[in-house]
Amino acid sequence: MKLSLGPVLFYWSRRKLLDFYAEMAEQPLDIIYLGETVCSKRRAMQLGDWLGLARELGSCSQAERVLSGLALVEAASELSSLKRLCENGELRVEANDMAAVQLLSERRCPFVAGPALNLYNAYALRELIDCGLQRWVPPVECSGALLRSCLRQLDGLGVPRPEVELFAYGHLPLAYSARCFTARAENRPKDDCQFCCQHYAEGMSMSSQEGEPLFTLNGIQTMSAGISNLLADYPSIADCGVDVLRLSPRSEGMAEVIRDYAAVCAGALPPMAVSGCNGYWHGRPGMATVEAMGS
């Protein structure tokens, strides 16, 4: 099974991004996703900067580089930027909005279907495979049972399976909104947010009235409070036919996370339990922690 590093979901400074990817270039990764998926106002890196970084990574790493697009396109300016990304001419693109699917399909460009596309069954997958889908990242709330059912259904339709990439580690991206939660929390209008989400390297924690961690607010994105970690579930994931495990970047400790996953992918026994949540994989609420079976 291959390992991928998903796009950075938080707003980090240009220096922090460059330092982070310099460290990631030394890790045993097969795929590295680059680009902004959450908010078009985050301009620490422009398309040319991402392409330049991709070239640098290509000179020192064997990992495939993929450009990720926005998950919520709201304005003509964002659509124009997305068009330029889809026409980059160098790298495969991860489509996180159906506008990207249309642009890539018109250009007959093979693409990755990101988790924000909400593909839950073989009939929807077949439509997008006809448009050029080559790798599918199921929505983060998909269970192992749903994934198996979907792939069996795809086989029954006589459609070749795309690569399947599972979101295995990190804060789960749950929802997107036209409103910016981080700006609102600081009593700022969205149009004059002053990039306040850059003050929160892993988002802003939100608790329930009882004081329990509930969500992580990241600009217009709502994420899980807990860290999803499917390392102990590796045997059941392998049985599902997953090809790639996606590790979502965090501000600290990613090298250790990658090494743990790489060791299990190389044949080491997975741990019996890990810190973090894995409820969605077992058909339970996402914040639940369920004992892994078959470890």
Short mmCIF file of C-alpha atoms in Angstrom, two decimals, residues 83-84 86-88 99-110 131:
data_model
loop_
_atom_site.label_atom_id
_atom_site.label_comp_id
_atom_site.label_asym_id
_atom_site.label_seq_id
_atom_site.Cartn_x
_atom_site.Cartn_y
_atom_site.Cartn_z
CA LYS A 83 -9.04 27.07 -14.57
CA ARG A 84 -5.37 28.08 -14.52
CA CYS A 86 -6.40 22.72 -14.25
CA GLU A 87 -4.40 23.97 -17.24
CA ASN A 88 -1.05 23.85 -15.44
CA ALA A 99 -16.24 22.80 -11.48
CA ALA A 100 -12.76 21.26 -11.55
CA VAL A 101 -14.20 17.97 -12.81
CA GLN A 102 -15.83 19.78 -15.73
CA LEU A 103 -12.69 21.75 -16.58
CA LEU A 104 -10.48 18.66 -16.46
CA SER A 105 -12.98 16.53 -18.38
CA GLU A 106 -13.19 19.13 -21.17
CA ARG A 107 -9.40 18.96 -21.48
CA ARG A 108 -9.34 15.16 -21.22
CA CYS A 109 -6.97 15.39 -18.26
CA PRO A 110 -6.87 12.39 -15.87
CA CYS A 131 -14.71 11.99 -17.30
#
